[in-house]
């Protein structure tokens, strides 16, 4: 199913023509901001006419999260404040939040992108869409809300948390589609029995999972437990929010809407532009944004462009599941470790429950990596030797994959901290 077949299946040369036209408009918008006026004056690109091909964008320096922070609150505003209808900020996962302004046209386009993604996964006006993301400054709430409403679904703006109420809403209103963080979907698994709700009482068919990195094994775990389809939904507040890239019904990673963004992948250390297929940091330029245009924004998210075509017929290229942020990487006694490698190992094990935490501290001036893992309750009823063997086997697999020693602790279900929004998986005590 398509929402806008013409644009979603546009051929490459028409897409590039459209991108060029909109890139010129974006440069002209950008020049109205204090930040880009100053920055562009130092480059070859002094006016939209200096952009003759898409390649010319490479003469513009990257924009970073720190640039956005330095522009707080309005150094990147390109329209008159009276034309702005909403602002959003990032969650502040890695420091001070950034602010993005939207005109009505900006919000309309974002809403269309979300509707497109939902439609590509088969959501229709007959669906009952329960949005379990936080409403407010965080973009996960309102972003998906308006996208689902625009295609005519019945939207339940549940917001995050309060699991008992979430389950009651799902049951009473026969919710078919959810939007949630993967960690919250895992958490609810444990709660069904506690609130005496069986999957048969529910009418769930699909869930859109996003807002934080997670692995294919986590997706599988969620799909198998709930007997539903789980689709990946990616976005960041600086580039609107969720809906920047979404999977289609084939679940072959995420179509990134190239009529709205120019996509580049760079080596995060050198800034060199990488070829399609090579893994690096995602860099995006907005093409349809009036109030806060961004040129070559460094997302810090790690991914790669997939080159094969998708059976759905959409021509917008796909990016692979985000494996983490470039600044997520932990250095343990000199060895690089990504939290996603740890999740990959844990979530493929059937004994491992729904929650885990990574703790790094120092012992006698050496880094120590500990992994706290919740198991299912029934495992604590049997022989302690079984638990010891499991612990040793996880530690052994971690060591051979990560190449660092790992201290594994097994915990009972529900004993590790849970987050209503994005999970906080890593506690790095070395920084305190
Ligand atoms: P913050 O950067 O403070 O967390 P945002 O709320 O804008 O603020 O979150 C966007 C970030 O969330 C992305 O840059 C990415 O790291 C993460 N994210 C969002 N969706 C996904 C997803 N589907 N897979 C992996 N990471 C995601
Ligand atoms: Zn597709």
GROMACS .gro file of C-alpha atoms and ligand atoms in nm:
model
  460
    1UNK     CA    1   0.000   0.000   0.000
    2UNK     CA    2   0.120   0.347  -0.087
    3UNK     CA    3   0.019   0.682   0.051
    4UNK     CA    4   0.178   0.879  -0.233
    5UNK     CA    5   0.283   0.631  -0.499
    6UNK     CA    6   0.425   0.892  -0.738
    7UNK     CA    7   0.675   1.026  -0.489
    8UNK     CA    8   0.748   0.695  -0.317
    9UNK     CA    9   0.841   0.524  -0.644
   10UNK     CA   10   1.001   0.825  -0.813
   11UNK     CA   11   1.289   0.740  -1.051
   12UNK     CA   12   1.643   0.837  -0.958
   13UNK     CA   13   1.691   1.124  -1.200
   14UNK     CA   14   1.357   1.287  -1.117
   15UNK     CA   15   1.440   1.249  -0.748
   16UNK     CA   16   1.777   1.417  -0.797
   17UNK     CA   17   1.616   1.703  -0.989
   18UNK     CA   18   1.367   1.751  -0.708
   19UNK     CA   19   1.642   1.736  -0.448
   20UNK     CA   20   1.846   1.998  -0.629
   21UNK     CA   21   1.552   2.234  -0.656
   22UNK     CA   22   1.471   2.195  -0.286
   23UNK     CA   23   1.835   2.215  -0.181
   24UNK     CA   24   1.851   2.563  -0.337
   25UNK     CA   25   1.543   2.666  -0.144
   26UNK     CA   26   1.698   2.524   0.173
   27UNK     CA   27   2.018   2.724   0.121
   28UNK     CA   28   1.811   3.035   0.078
   29UNK     CA   29   1.622   2.960   0.402
   30UNK     CA   30   1.946   2.879   0.582
   31UNK     CA   31   2.092   3.217   0.490
   32UNK     CA   32   1.818   3.379   0.692
   33UNK     CA   33   1.950   3.222   1.012
   34UNK     CA   34   2.226   3.392   1.211
   35UNK     CA   35   2.424   3.070   1.225
   36UNK     CA   36   2.431   2.978   0.853
   37UNK     CA   37   2.459   3.337   0.735
   38UNK     CA   38   2.789   3.352   0.914
   39UNK     CA   39   2.898   2.999   0.829
   40UNK     CA   40   2.813   3.010   0.459
   41UNK     CA   41   2.985   3.347   0.418
   42UNK     CA   42   3.314   3.160   0.477
   43UNK     CA   43   3.245   2.903   0.202
   44UNK     CA   44   3.210   2.900  -0.176
   45UNK     CA   45   2.832   2.860  -0.139
   46UNK     CA   46   2.725   3.221  -0.085
   47UNK     CA   47   2.388   3.201  -0.256
   48UNK     CA   48   2.148   2.931  -0.380
   49UNK     CA   49   2.283   2.991  -0.733
   50UNK     CA   50   2.621   2.857  -0.622
   51UNK     CA   51   2.455   2.514  -0.595
   52UNK     CA   52   2.468   2.374  -0.949
   53UNK     CA   53   2.466   2.005  -0.864
   54UNK     CA   54   2.400   1.799  -0.553
   55UNK     CA   55   2.775   1.750  -0.521
   56UNK     CA   56   2.816   2.119  -0.441
   57UNK     CA   57   2.663   2.050  -0.101
   58UNK     CA   58   2.997   1.893  -0.009
   59UNK     CA   59   3.145   2.243   0.006
   60UNK     CA   60   2.928   2.317   0.307
   61UNK     CA   61   3.079   2.218   0.644
   62UNK     CA   62   2.898   1.971   0.870
   63UNK     CA   63   2.656   2.098   1.133
   64UNK     CA   64   2.699   1.931   1.471
   65UNK     CA   65   2.491   1.886   1.781
   66UNK     CA   66   2.727   2.131   1.954
   67UNK     CA   67   2.652   2.391   1.684
   68UNK     CA   68   2.283   2.350   1.761
   69UNK     CA   69   2.350   2.380   2.131
   70UNK     CA   70   2.550   2.699   2.071
   71UNK     CA   71   2.255   2.837   1.871
   72UNK     CA   72   2.010   2.781   2.156
   73UNK     CA   73   1.748   2.926   2.168
   74UNK     CA   74   1.699   3.085   1.824
   75UNK     CA   75   2.026   3.115   1.631
   76UNK     CA   76   1.891   2.868   1.376
   77UNK     CA   77   1.548   3.019   1.326
   78UNK     CA   78   1.494   3.118   0.967
   79UNK     CA   79   1.140   3.260   0.967
   80UNK     CA   80   0.962   3.527   1.162
   81UNK     CA   81   0.862   3.394   1.505
   82UNK     CA   82   0.497   3.469   1.426
   83UNK     CA   83   0.512   3.203   1.151
   84UNK     CA   84   0.631   2.934   1.390
   85UNK     CA   85   0.355   2.712   1.526
   86UNK     CA   86   0.547   2.464   1.740
   87UNK     CA   87   0.887   2.383   1.881
   88UNK     CA   88   1.036   2.054   1.995
   89UNK     CA   89   1.355   1.969   2.174
   90UNK     CA   90   1.566   1.653   2.179
   91UNK     CA   91   1.552   1.423   2.481
   92UNK     CA   92   1.893   1.533   2.599
   93UNK     CA   93   2.025   1.176   2.616
   94UNK     CA   94   2.380   1.299   2.565
   95UNK     CA   95   2.372   1.649   2.713
   96UNK     CA   96   2.191   1.978   2.678
   97UNK     CA   97   1.884   1.949   2.451
   98UNK     CA   98   1.861   2.111   2.108
   99UNK     CA   99   1.560   2.307   1.982
  100UNK     CA  100   1.384   2.284   1.644
  101UNK     CA  101   1.108   2.520   1.528
  102UNK     CA  102   0.830   2.426   1.287
  103UNK     CA  103   0.598   2.623   1.062
  104UNK     CA  104   0.260   2.473   0.975
  105UNK     CA  105   0.405   2.357   0.642
  106UNK     CA  106   0.693   2.186   0.826
  107UNK     CA  107   0.450   1.998   1.049
  108UNK     CA  108   0.235   1.901   0.751
  109UNK     CA  109   0.531   1.752   0.566
  110UNK     CA  110   0.654   1.562   0.872
  111UNK     CA  111   0.304   1.426   0.927
  112UNK     CA  112   0.294   1.308   0.564
  113UNK     CA  113   0.627   1.124   0.606
  114UNK     CA  114   0.495   0.943   0.912
  115UNK     CA  115   0.167   0.856   0.736
  116UNK     CA  116   0.365   0.719   0.443
  117UNK     CA  117   0.568   0.493   0.671
  118UNK     CA  118   0.264   0.368   0.859
  119UNK     CA  119   0.080   0.299   0.532
  120UNK     CA  120   0.384   0.110   0.399
  121UNK     CA  121   0.335  -0.133   0.691
  122UNK     CA  122  -0.034  -0.174   0.623
  123UNK     CA  123  -0.183   0.063   0.881
  124UNK     CA  124  -0.523   0.193   0.763
  125UNK     CA  125  -0.814   0.401   0.886
  126UNK     CA  126  -0.960   0.086   1.041
  127UNK     CA  127  -0.670   0.055   1.284
  128UNK     CA  128  -0.673   0.150   1.649
  129UNK     CA  129  -0.338   0.306   1.719
  130UNK     CA  130  -0.219   0.330   2.079
  131UNK     CA  131   0.075   0.563   2.113
  132UNK     CA  132   0.280   0.467   2.419
  133UNK     CA  133   0.552   0.729   2.366
  134UNK     CA  134   0.591   1.036   2.583
  135UNK     CA  135   0.385   1.335   2.466
  136UNK     CA  136   0.537   1.680   2.499
  137UNK     CA  137   0.868   1.825   2.391
  138UNK     CA  138   0.988   1.476   2.294
  139UNK     CA  139   0.892   1.415   1.932
  140UNK     CA  140   0.787   1.048   1.964
  141UNK     CA  141   0.444   1.138   2.100
  142UNK     CA  142   0.305   1.407   1.873
  143UNK     CA  143   0.499   1.295   1.563
  144UNK     CA  144   0.338   0.954   1.532
  145UNK     CA  145   0.011   1.084   1.672
  146UNK     CA  146  -0.052   1.321   1.383
  147UNK     CA  147   0.077   1.073   1.124
  148UNK     CA  148  -0.166   0.805   1.238
  149UNK     CA  149  -0.452   1.052   1.267
  150UNK     CA  150  -0.390   1.185   0.917
  151UNK     CA  151  -0.449   0.842   0.765
  152UNK     CA  152  -0.770   0.811   0.962
  153UNK     CA  153  -0.674   0.560   1.230
  154UNK     CA  154  -0.836   0.590   1.571
  155UNK     CA  155  -0.554   0.725   1.785
  156UNK     CA  156  -0.532   0.660   2.159
  157UNK     CA  157  -0.283   0.915   2.296
  158UNK     CA  158  -0.190   0.699   2.593
  159UNK     CA  159   0.156   0.849   2.647
  160UNK     CA  160   0.432   0.655   2.823
  161UNK     CA  161   0.412   0.448   3.139
  162UNK     CA  162   0.132   0.326   3.366
  163UNK     CA  163   0.134  -0.029   3.236
  164UNK     CA  164  -0.191  -0.129   3.402
  165UNK     CA  165  -0.377   0.149   3.221
  166UNK     CA  166  -0.199   0.072   2.892
  167UNK     CA  167  -0.316  -0.288   2.906
  168UNK     CA  168  -0.667  -0.186   3.004
  169UNK     CA  169  -0.682   0.052   2.704
  170UNK     CA  170  -0.554  -0.220   2.472
  171UNK     CA  171  -0.819  -0.457   2.597
  172UNK     CA  172  -1.117  -0.220   2.611
  173UNK     CA  173  -1.057  -0.051   2.275
  174UNK     CA  174  -0.919  -0.355   2.085
  175UNK     CA  175  -0.595  -0.176   1.999
  176UNK     CA  176  -0.442  -0.317   1.681
  177UNK     CA  177  -0.125  -0.109   1.651
  178UNK     CA  178   0.122   0.017   1.908
  179UNK     CA  179   0.406   0.265   1.904
  180UNK     CA  180   0.657   0.205   2.182
  181UNK     CA  181   1.020   0.183   2.276
  182UNK     CA  182   1.155  -0.172   2.249
  183UNK     CA  183   1.249  -0.170   2.617
  184UNK     CA  184   0.893  -0.087   2.718
  185UNK     CA  185   0.750  -0.367   2.500
  186UNK     CA  186   0.989  -0.606   2.674
  187UNK     CA  187   0.885  -0.473   3.012
  188UNK     CA  188   0.512  -0.523   2.947
  189UNK     CA  189   0.578  -0.892   2.877
  190UNK     CA  190   0.637  -0.945   3.247
  191UNK     CA  191   0.329  -0.750   3.346
  192UNK     CA  192   0.061  -0.935   3.153
  193UNK     CA  193   0.041  -1.215   3.409
  194UNK     CA  194   0.058  -0.972   3.701
  195UNK     CA  195  -0.248  -0.785   3.572
  196UNK     CA  196  -0.418  -1.108   3.475
  197UNK     CA  197  -0.435  -1.026   3.105
  198UNK     CA  198  -0.380  -1.290   2.841
  199UNK     CA  199  -0.277  -1.218   2.484
  200UNK     CA  200  -0.612  -1.364   2.379
  201UNK     CA  201  -0.785  -1.070   2.548
  202UNK     CA  202  -0.600  -0.836   2.314
  203UNK     CA  203  -0.625  -0.767   1.943
  204UNK     CA  204  -0.264  -0.662   1.874
  205UNK     CA  205  -0.132  -0.694   1.518
  206UNK     CA  206   0.159  -0.454   1.481
  207UNK     CA  207   0.403  -0.246   1.680
  208UNK     CA  208   0.631   0.035   1.566
  209UNK     CA  209   0.952   0.026   1.767
  210UNK     CA  210   1.191   0.315   1.787
  211UNK     CA  211   1.352   0.598   1.986
  212UNK     CA  212   1.648   0.382   2.088
  213UNK     CA  213   1.887   0.132   1.932
  214UNK     CA  214   1.789  -0.234   1.957
  215UNK     CA  215   1.891  -0.551   1.781
  216UNK     CA  216   1.722  -0.789   1.540
  217UNK     CA  217   1.713  -1.046   1.822
  218UNK     CA  218   1.510  -0.806   2.035
  219UNK     CA  219   1.266  -0.753   1.749
  220UNK     CA  220   1.228  -1.131   1.714
  221UNK     CA  221   1.173  -1.174   2.085
  222UNK     CA  222   0.894  -0.915   2.082
  223UNK     CA  223   0.731  -1.055   1.767
  224UNK     CA  224   0.738  -1.411   1.899
  225UNK     CA  225   0.603  -1.325   2.240
  226UNK     CA  226   0.312  -1.110   2.125
  227UNK     CA  227   0.253  -1.286   1.788
  228UNK     CA  228   0.267  -0.952   1.608
  229UNK     CA  229   0.476  -0.779   1.343
  230UNK     CA  230   0.732  -0.531   1.475
  231UNK     CA  231   0.853  -0.256   1.242
  232UNK     CA  232   1.153  -0.035   1.294
  233UNK     CA  233   1.088   0.340   1.300
  234UNK     CA  234   1.380   0.582   1.318
  235UNK     CA  235   1.411   0.952   1.363
  236UNK     CA  236   1.572   1.228   1.562
  237UNK     CA  237   1.424   1.553   1.681
  238UNK     CA  238   1.678   1.762   1.488
  239UNK     CA  239   1.542   1.612   1.163
  240UNK     CA  240   1.175   1.635   1.279
  241UNK     CA  241   1.151   1.321   1.488
  242UNK     CA  242   1.023   0.970   1.417
  243UNK     CA  243   0.942   0.904   1.051
  244UNK     CA  244   1.277   1.008   0.901
  245UNK     CA  245   1.319   0.644   0.799
  246UNK     CA  246   1.074   0.359   0.844
  247UNK     CA  247   1.049  -0.001   0.740
  248UNK     CA  248   0.789  -0.121   0.494
  249UNK     CA  249   0.593  -0.444   0.527
  250UNK     CA  250   0.894  -0.642   0.399
  251UNK     CA  251   1.097  -0.546   0.709
  252UNK     CA  252   1.412  -0.512   0.502
  253UNK     CA  253   1.545  -0.219   0.702
  254UNK     CA  254   1.443   0.142   0.675
  255UNK     CA  255   1.345   0.347   0.371
  256UNK     CA  256   1.477   0.695   0.424
  257UNK     CA  257   1.257   0.961   0.261
  258UNK     CA  258   1.493   1.113   0.009
  259UNK     CA  259   1.249   1.380  -0.110
  260UNK     CA  260   1.284   1.525   0.238
  261UNK     CA  261   1.648   1.453   0.324
  262UNK     CA  262   1.980   1.426   0.145
  263UNK     CA  263   2.160   1.127   0.292
  264UNK     CA  264   2.534   1.090   0.335
  265UNK     CA  265   2.737   0.837   0.533
  266UNK     CA  266   3.073   0.955   0.663
  267UNK     CA  267   3.366   0.815   0.851
  268UNK     CA  268   3.298   0.964   1.198
  269UNK     CA  269   3.669   1.012   1.267
  270UNK     CA  270   3.781   1.174   0.943
  271UNK     CA  271   3.461   1.317   0.793
  272UNK     CA  272   3.536   1.138   0.464
  273UNK     CA  273   3.225   1.050   0.262
  274UNK     CA  274   3.179   0.674   0.238
  275UNK     CA  275   3.040   0.469  -0.046
  276UNK     CA  276   2.699   0.303  -0.038
  277UNK     CA  277   2.723  -0.012   0.170
  278UNK     CA  278   3.002   0.115   0.395
  279UNK     CA  279   2.919   0.160   0.762
  280UNK     CA  280   2.959   0.505   0.918
  281UNK     CA  281   2.775   0.803   1.060
  282UNK     CA  282   2.451   0.921   0.905
  283UNK     CA  283   2.455   1.284   0.789
  284UNK     CA  284   2.132   1.449   0.678
  285UNK     CA  285   2.035   1.771   0.504
  286UNK     CA  286   1.673   1.886   0.523
  287UNK     CA  287   1.503   1.964   0.193
  288UNK     CA  288   1.156   2.063   0.298
  289UNK     CA  289   1.203   2.253   0.619
  290UNK     CA  290   1.134   2.623   0.647
  291UNK     CA  291   1.172   2.722   1.012
  292UNK     CA  292   1.493   2.535   1.100
  293UNK     CA  293   1.680   2.417   0.790
  294UNK     CA  294   1.982   2.198   0.863
  295UNK     CA  295   2.274   2.143   0.628
  296UNK     CA  296   2.478   1.823   0.663
  297UNK     CA  297   2.370   1.751   1.018
  298UNK     CA  298   2.583   1.486   1.188
  299UNK     CA  299   2.337   1.252   1.356
  300UNK     CA  300   2.609   1.053   1.534
  301UNK     CA  301   2.401   0.744   1.452
  302UNK     CA  302   2.587   0.457   1.291
  303UNK     CA  303   2.439   0.280   0.989
  304UNK     CA  304   2.500   0.214   0.619
  305UNK     CA  305   2.310   0.260   0.294
  306UNK     CA  306   2.171  -0.061   0.147
  307UNK     CA  307   2.197  -0.086  -0.226
  308UNK     CA  308   1.964  -0.369  -0.322
  309UNK     CA  309   1.608  -0.285  -0.429
  310UNK     CA  310   1.314  -0.355  -0.203
  311UNK     CA  311   1.028  -0.573  -0.334
  312UNK     CA  312   0.776  -0.308  -0.227
  313UNK     CA  313   0.876  -0.090  -0.524
  314UNK     CA  314   0.975   0.215  -0.323
  315UNK     CA  315   1.284   0.372  -0.474
  316UNK     CA  316   1.397   0.567  -0.169
  317UNK     CA  317   1.714   0.401  -0.050
  318UNK     CA  318   1.726   0.209   0.274
  319UNK     CA  319   1.952   0.239   0.575
  320UNK     CA  320   2.036  -0.053   0.798
  321UNK     CA  321   1.922  -0.075   1.158
  322UNK     CA  322   2.116   0.181   1.366
  323UNK     CA  323   2.385  -0.007   1.557
  324UNK     CA  324   2.442   0.273   1.808
  325UNK     CA  325   2.573   0.625   1.831
  326UNK     CA  326   2.930   0.706   1.744
  327UNK     CA  327   2.966   0.841   2.098
  328UNK     CA  328   2.806   0.531   2.255
  329UNK     CA  329   3.120   0.332   2.220
  330UNK     CA  330   3.277   0.218   2.545
  331UNK     CA  331   3.651   0.185   2.568
  332UNK     CA  332   3.730  -0.096   2.810
  333UNK     CA  333   4.100  -0.124   2.883
  334UNK     CA  334   4.168   0.004   2.533
  335UNK     CA  335   3.920  -0.223   2.354
  336UNK     CA  336   3.618  -0.072   2.175
  337UNK     CA  337   3.286  -0.218   2.281
  338UNK     CA  338   2.942  -0.119   2.151
  339UNK     CA  339   2.639  -0.181   2.375
  340UNK     CA  340   2.459  -0.331   2.072
  341UNK     CA  341   2.713  -0.618   2.062
  342UNK     CA  342   2.619  -0.704   2.419
  343UNK     CA  343   2.245  -0.689   2.347
  344UNK     CA  344   2.292  -0.912   2.042
  345UNK     CA  345   2.447  -1.185   2.254
  346UNK     CA  346   2.194  -1.157   2.537
  347UNK     CA  347   1.872  -1.141   2.339
  348UNK     CA  348   1.932  -1.452   2.136
  349UNK     CA  349   1.938  -1.662   2.454
  350UNK     CA  350   1.597  -1.800   2.547
  351UNK     CA  351   1.673  -1.795   2.921
  352UNK     CA  352   1.740  -1.422   2.922
  353UNK     CA  353   1.440  -1.214   3.019
  354UNK     CA  354   1.348  -0.863   2.926
  355UNK     CA  355   1.597  -0.632   3.091
  356UNK     CA  356   1.969  -0.587   3.131
  357UNK     CA  357   2.219  -0.323   3.238
  358UNK     CA  358   2.581  -0.258   3.152
  359UNK     CA  359   2.800  -0.117   3.430
  360UNK     CA  360   3.155   0.002   3.387
  361UNK     CA  361   3.376   0.089   3.683
  362UNK     CA  362   3.739   0.070   3.779
  363UNK     CA  363   3.922  -0.179   4.000
  364UNK     CA  364   4.290  -0.121   4.076
  365UNK     CA  365   4.312   0.122   3.785
  366UNK     CA  366   4.172  -0.133   3.538
  367UNK     CA  367   3.831  -0.094   3.375
  368UNK     CA  368   3.575  -0.355   3.474
  369UNK     CA  369   3.276  -0.438   3.256
  370UNK     CA  370   2.980  -0.593   3.437
  371UNK     CA  371   2.657  -0.707   3.278
  372UNK     CA  372   2.350  -0.747   3.493
  373UNK     CA  373   2.096  -0.973   3.328
  374UNK     CA  374   1.739  -1.052   3.428
  375UNK     CA  375   1.633  -1.413   3.376
  376UNK     CA  376   1.285  -1.562   3.369
  377UNK     CA  377   1.153  -1.649   3.717
  378UNK     CA  378   1.137  -2.025   3.660
  379UNK     CA  379   1.516  -2.047   3.630
  380UNK     CA  380   1.558  -1.947   3.993
  381UNK     CA  381   1.349  -2.243   4.108
  382UNK     CA  382   1.591  -2.512   3.993
  383UNK     CA  383   1.948  -2.616   4.062
  384UNK     CA  384   2.198  -2.340   4.137
  385UNK     CA  385   2.451  -2.523   3.916
  386UNK     CA  386   2.233  -2.456   3.612
  387UNK     CA  387   2.251  -2.085   3.689
  388UNK     CA  388   2.626  -2.098   3.734
  389UNK     CA  389   2.670  -2.275   3.402
  390UNK     CA  390   2.451  -2.019   3.229
  391UNK     CA  391   2.646  -1.731   3.383
  392UNK     CA  392   2.978  -1.883   3.277
  393UNK     CA  393   2.853  -1.954   2.928
  394UNK     CA  394   2.734  -1.593   2.880
  395UNK     CA  395   3.064  -1.460   3.015
  396UNK     CA  396   3.257  -1.690   2.783
  397UNK     CA  397   3.063  -1.585   2.473
  398UNK     CA  398   3.101  -1.217   2.567
  399UNK     CA  399   3.475  -1.257   2.611
  400UNK     CA  400   3.524  -1.430   2.278
  401UNK     CA  401   3.313  -1.173   2.091
  402UNK     CA  402   3.409  -0.850   2.266
  403UNK     CA  403   3.768  -0.950   2.344
  404UNK     CA  404   3.741  -0.818   2.698
  405UNK     CA  405   3.666  -1.001   3.021
  406UNK     CA  406   3.310  -0.957   3.146
  407UNK     CA  407   3.164  -1.002   3.489
  408UNK     CA  408   2.809  -1.141   3.451
  409UNK     CA  409   2.547  -1.112   3.726
  410UNK     CA  410   2.213  -1.293   3.702
  411UNK     CA  411   1.906  -1.118   3.844
  412UNK     CA  412   1.543  -1.205   3.910
  413UNK     CA  413   1.280  -1.053   3.679
  414UNK     CA  414   1.173  -0.700   3.767
  415UNK     CA  415   1.482  -0.628   3.977
  416UNK     CA  416   1.673  -0.394   3.743
  417UNK     CA  417   1.564  -0.031   3.684
  418UNK     CA  418   1.302   0.023   3.411
  419UNK     CA  419   1.256   0.336   3.207
  420UNK     CA  420   0.925   0.466   3.069
  421UNK     CA  421   1.102   0.643   2.784
  422UNK     CA  422   1.439   0.556   2.637
  423UNK     CA  423   1.620   0.283   2.826
  424UNK     CA  424   1.933   0.378   3.015
  425UNK     CA  425   2.137   0.066   2.954
  426UNK     CA  426   2.486   0.188   3.037
  427UNK     CA  427   2.604   0.314   3.374
  428UNK     CA  428   2.961   0.435   3.336
  429UNK     CA  429   3.090   0.499   3.685
  430UNK     CA  430   3.435   0.593   3.559
  431UNK     CA  431   3.305   0.936   3.457
  432UNK     CA  432   3.185   1.023   3.810
  433LIG     P1  433   1.842   1.248   2.195
  433LIG     O1  434   1.943   1.259   2.084
  433LIG     O2  435   1.864   1.343   2.306
  433LIG     O3  436   1.816   1.106   2.240
  433LIG     P2  437   1.600   1.241   2.032
  433LIG     O4  438   1.478   1.227   2.114
  433LIG     O5  439   1.594   1.329   1.917
  433LIG     O6  440   1.708   1.296   2.129
  433LIG     O7  441   1.644   1.096   1.991
  433LIG     C1  442   1.694   1.062   1.865
  433LIG     C2  443   1.793   0.950   1.876
  433LIG     O8  444   1.728   0.829   1.921
  433LIG     C3  445   1.851   0.912   1.743
  433LIG     O9  446   1.957   0.998   1.708
  433LIG     C4  447   1.896   0.769   1.768
  433LIG    O10  448   2.019   0.766   1.837
  433LIG     C5  449   1.788   0.714   1.860
  433LIG     N1  450   1.687   0.642   1.782
  433LIG     C6  451   1.564   0.683   1.745
  433LIG     N2  452   1.499   0.586   1.675
  433LIG     C7  453   1.582   0.480   1.667
  433LIG     C8  454   1.575   0.350   1.606
  433LIG     N3  455   1.468   0.307   1.541
  433LIG     N4  456   1.684   0.271   1.615
  433LIG     C9  457   1.795   0.314   1.679
  433LIG     N5  458   1.808   0.433   1.739
  433LIG    C10  459   1.703   0.516   1.733
  434LIG    ZN1  460   1.021  -0.156   0.094
   0.00000   0.00000   0.00000
